[in-house]
Short mmCIF file of C-alpha atoms in Angstrom, two decimals:
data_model
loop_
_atom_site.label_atom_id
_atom_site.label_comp_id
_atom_site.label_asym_id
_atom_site.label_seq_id
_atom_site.Cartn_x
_atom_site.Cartn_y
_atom_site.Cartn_z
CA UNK A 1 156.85 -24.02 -23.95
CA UNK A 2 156.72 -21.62 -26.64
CA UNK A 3 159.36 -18.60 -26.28
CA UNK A 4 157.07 -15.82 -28.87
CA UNK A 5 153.80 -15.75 -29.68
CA UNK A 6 152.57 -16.95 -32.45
CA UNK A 7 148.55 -16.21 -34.48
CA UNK A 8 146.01 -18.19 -33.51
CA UNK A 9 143.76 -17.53 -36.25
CA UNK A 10 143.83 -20.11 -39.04
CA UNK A 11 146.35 -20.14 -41.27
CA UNK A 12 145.45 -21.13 -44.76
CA UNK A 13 143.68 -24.67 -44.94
CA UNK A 14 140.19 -24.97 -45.78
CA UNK A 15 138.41 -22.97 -43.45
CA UNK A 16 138.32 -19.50 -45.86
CA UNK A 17 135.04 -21.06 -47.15
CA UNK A 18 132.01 -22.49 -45.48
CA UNK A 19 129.74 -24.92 -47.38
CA UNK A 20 125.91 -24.91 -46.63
CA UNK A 21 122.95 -26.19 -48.60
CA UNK A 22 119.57 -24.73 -49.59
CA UNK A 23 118.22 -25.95 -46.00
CA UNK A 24 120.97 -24.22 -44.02
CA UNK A 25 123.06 -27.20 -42.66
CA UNK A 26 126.47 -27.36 -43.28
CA UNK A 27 127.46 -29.46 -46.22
CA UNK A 28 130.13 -32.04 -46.50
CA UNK A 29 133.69 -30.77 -47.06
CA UNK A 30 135.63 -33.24 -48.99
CA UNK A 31 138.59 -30.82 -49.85
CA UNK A 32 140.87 -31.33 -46.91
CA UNK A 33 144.85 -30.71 -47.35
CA UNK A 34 147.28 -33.30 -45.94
CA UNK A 35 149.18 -31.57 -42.82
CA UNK A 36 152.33 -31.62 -44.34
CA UNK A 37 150.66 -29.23 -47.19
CA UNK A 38 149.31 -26.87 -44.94
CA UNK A 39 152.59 -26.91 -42.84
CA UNK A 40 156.16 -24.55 -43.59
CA UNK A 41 159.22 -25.55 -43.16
CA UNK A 42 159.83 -21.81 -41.58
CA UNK A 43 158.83 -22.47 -38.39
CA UNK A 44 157.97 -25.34 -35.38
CA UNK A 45 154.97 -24.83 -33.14
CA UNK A 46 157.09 -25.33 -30.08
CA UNK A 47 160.72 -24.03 -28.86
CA UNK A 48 163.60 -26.25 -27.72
CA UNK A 49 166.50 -25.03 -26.87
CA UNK A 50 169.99 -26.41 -28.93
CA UNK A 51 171.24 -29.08 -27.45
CA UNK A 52 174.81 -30.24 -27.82
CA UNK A 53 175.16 -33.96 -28.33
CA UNK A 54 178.65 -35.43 -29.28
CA UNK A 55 178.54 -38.15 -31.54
CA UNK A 56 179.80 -40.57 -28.98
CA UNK A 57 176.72 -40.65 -27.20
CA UNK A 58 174.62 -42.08 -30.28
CA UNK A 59 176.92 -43.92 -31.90
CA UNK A 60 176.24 -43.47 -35.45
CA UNK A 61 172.82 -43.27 -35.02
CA UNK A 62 172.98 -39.59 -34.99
CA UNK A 63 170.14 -37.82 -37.67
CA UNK A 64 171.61 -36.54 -40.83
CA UNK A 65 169.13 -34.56 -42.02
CA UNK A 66 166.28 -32.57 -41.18
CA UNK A 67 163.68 -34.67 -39.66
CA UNK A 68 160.53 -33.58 -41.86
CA UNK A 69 157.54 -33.12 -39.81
CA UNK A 70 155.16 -30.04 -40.75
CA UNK A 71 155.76 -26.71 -38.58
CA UNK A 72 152.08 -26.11 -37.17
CA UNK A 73 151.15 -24.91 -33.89
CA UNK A 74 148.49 -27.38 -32.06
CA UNK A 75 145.43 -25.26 -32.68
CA UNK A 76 146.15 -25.46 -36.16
CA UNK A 77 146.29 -29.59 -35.62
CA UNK A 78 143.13 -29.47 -33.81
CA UNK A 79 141.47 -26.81 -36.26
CA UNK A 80 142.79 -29.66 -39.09
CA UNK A 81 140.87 -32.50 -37.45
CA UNK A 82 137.89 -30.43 -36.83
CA UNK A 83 137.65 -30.37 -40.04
CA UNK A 84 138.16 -33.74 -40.75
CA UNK A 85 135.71 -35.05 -38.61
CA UNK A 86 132.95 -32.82 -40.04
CA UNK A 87 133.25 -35.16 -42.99
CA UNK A 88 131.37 -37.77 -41.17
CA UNK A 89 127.52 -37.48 -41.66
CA UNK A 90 125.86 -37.06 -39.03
CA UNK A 91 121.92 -36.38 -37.27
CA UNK A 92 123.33 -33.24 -36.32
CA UNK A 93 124.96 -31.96 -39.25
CA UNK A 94 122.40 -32.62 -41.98
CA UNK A 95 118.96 -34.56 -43.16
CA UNK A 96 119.46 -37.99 -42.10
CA UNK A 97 116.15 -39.83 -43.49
CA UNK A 98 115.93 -43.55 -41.33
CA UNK A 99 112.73 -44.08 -42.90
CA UNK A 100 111.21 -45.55 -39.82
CA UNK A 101 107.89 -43.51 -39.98
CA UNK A 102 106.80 -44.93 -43.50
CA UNK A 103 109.11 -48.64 -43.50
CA UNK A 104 107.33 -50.61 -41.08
CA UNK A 105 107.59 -54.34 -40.43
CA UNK A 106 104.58 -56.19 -41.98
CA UNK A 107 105.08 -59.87 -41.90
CA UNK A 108 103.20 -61.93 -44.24
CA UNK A 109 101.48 -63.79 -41.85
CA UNK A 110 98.21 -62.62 -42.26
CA UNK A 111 98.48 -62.26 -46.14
CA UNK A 112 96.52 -64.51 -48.50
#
């Protein structure tokens, strides 16, 4: 679909800095940017050709102005919501203390 190449590296965003914490896991990255303030108006992540549609063929439904969406390429989509979905906490990611080895169920049955 695309026409040139374009970097696959990241492009801005948050991933210049890694957090970690004294134990070595990854921390929790709550600085995210929206996609429309990573994106530029510059450029599209995909080529389509110009295509000449005459008015009478919409109506007057025809777009007046530019439509708005940010101009990333997908990996830079899929890097964002990498990203985002390392802000859930998970067993993986981090200490994750259940408690189940010291918060066991005692009824009171046998209490007096």
């Amino acid at each position: 679909m695309n026409r040139q190449g374009r970097p696959t590296a990241a492009i801005g965003g948050a991933s210049e800095h890694e957090l970690s914490t004294f134990s070595g896991h990854r921390g929790l990255d709550h600085e995210e940017p929206l996609l429309f303030e990573i994106g530029r108006d510059d450029h599209c992540g995909v080529d389509f050709p110009e295509v000449q549609v005459s008015d009478t063929h919409l109506g007057g439904l025809r777009r007046q102005g530019p439509v708005g969406l940010p101009g990333l390429s997908e990996p830079e989509v899929v890097r964002h919501f990498v990203r985002l979905s390392r802000k859930n906490y998970a067993i993986d990611t981090g200490l994750y203390p259940l408690g189940s080895c010291t918060m066991k169920h005692n009824p009171r049955l046998n209490e007096k």
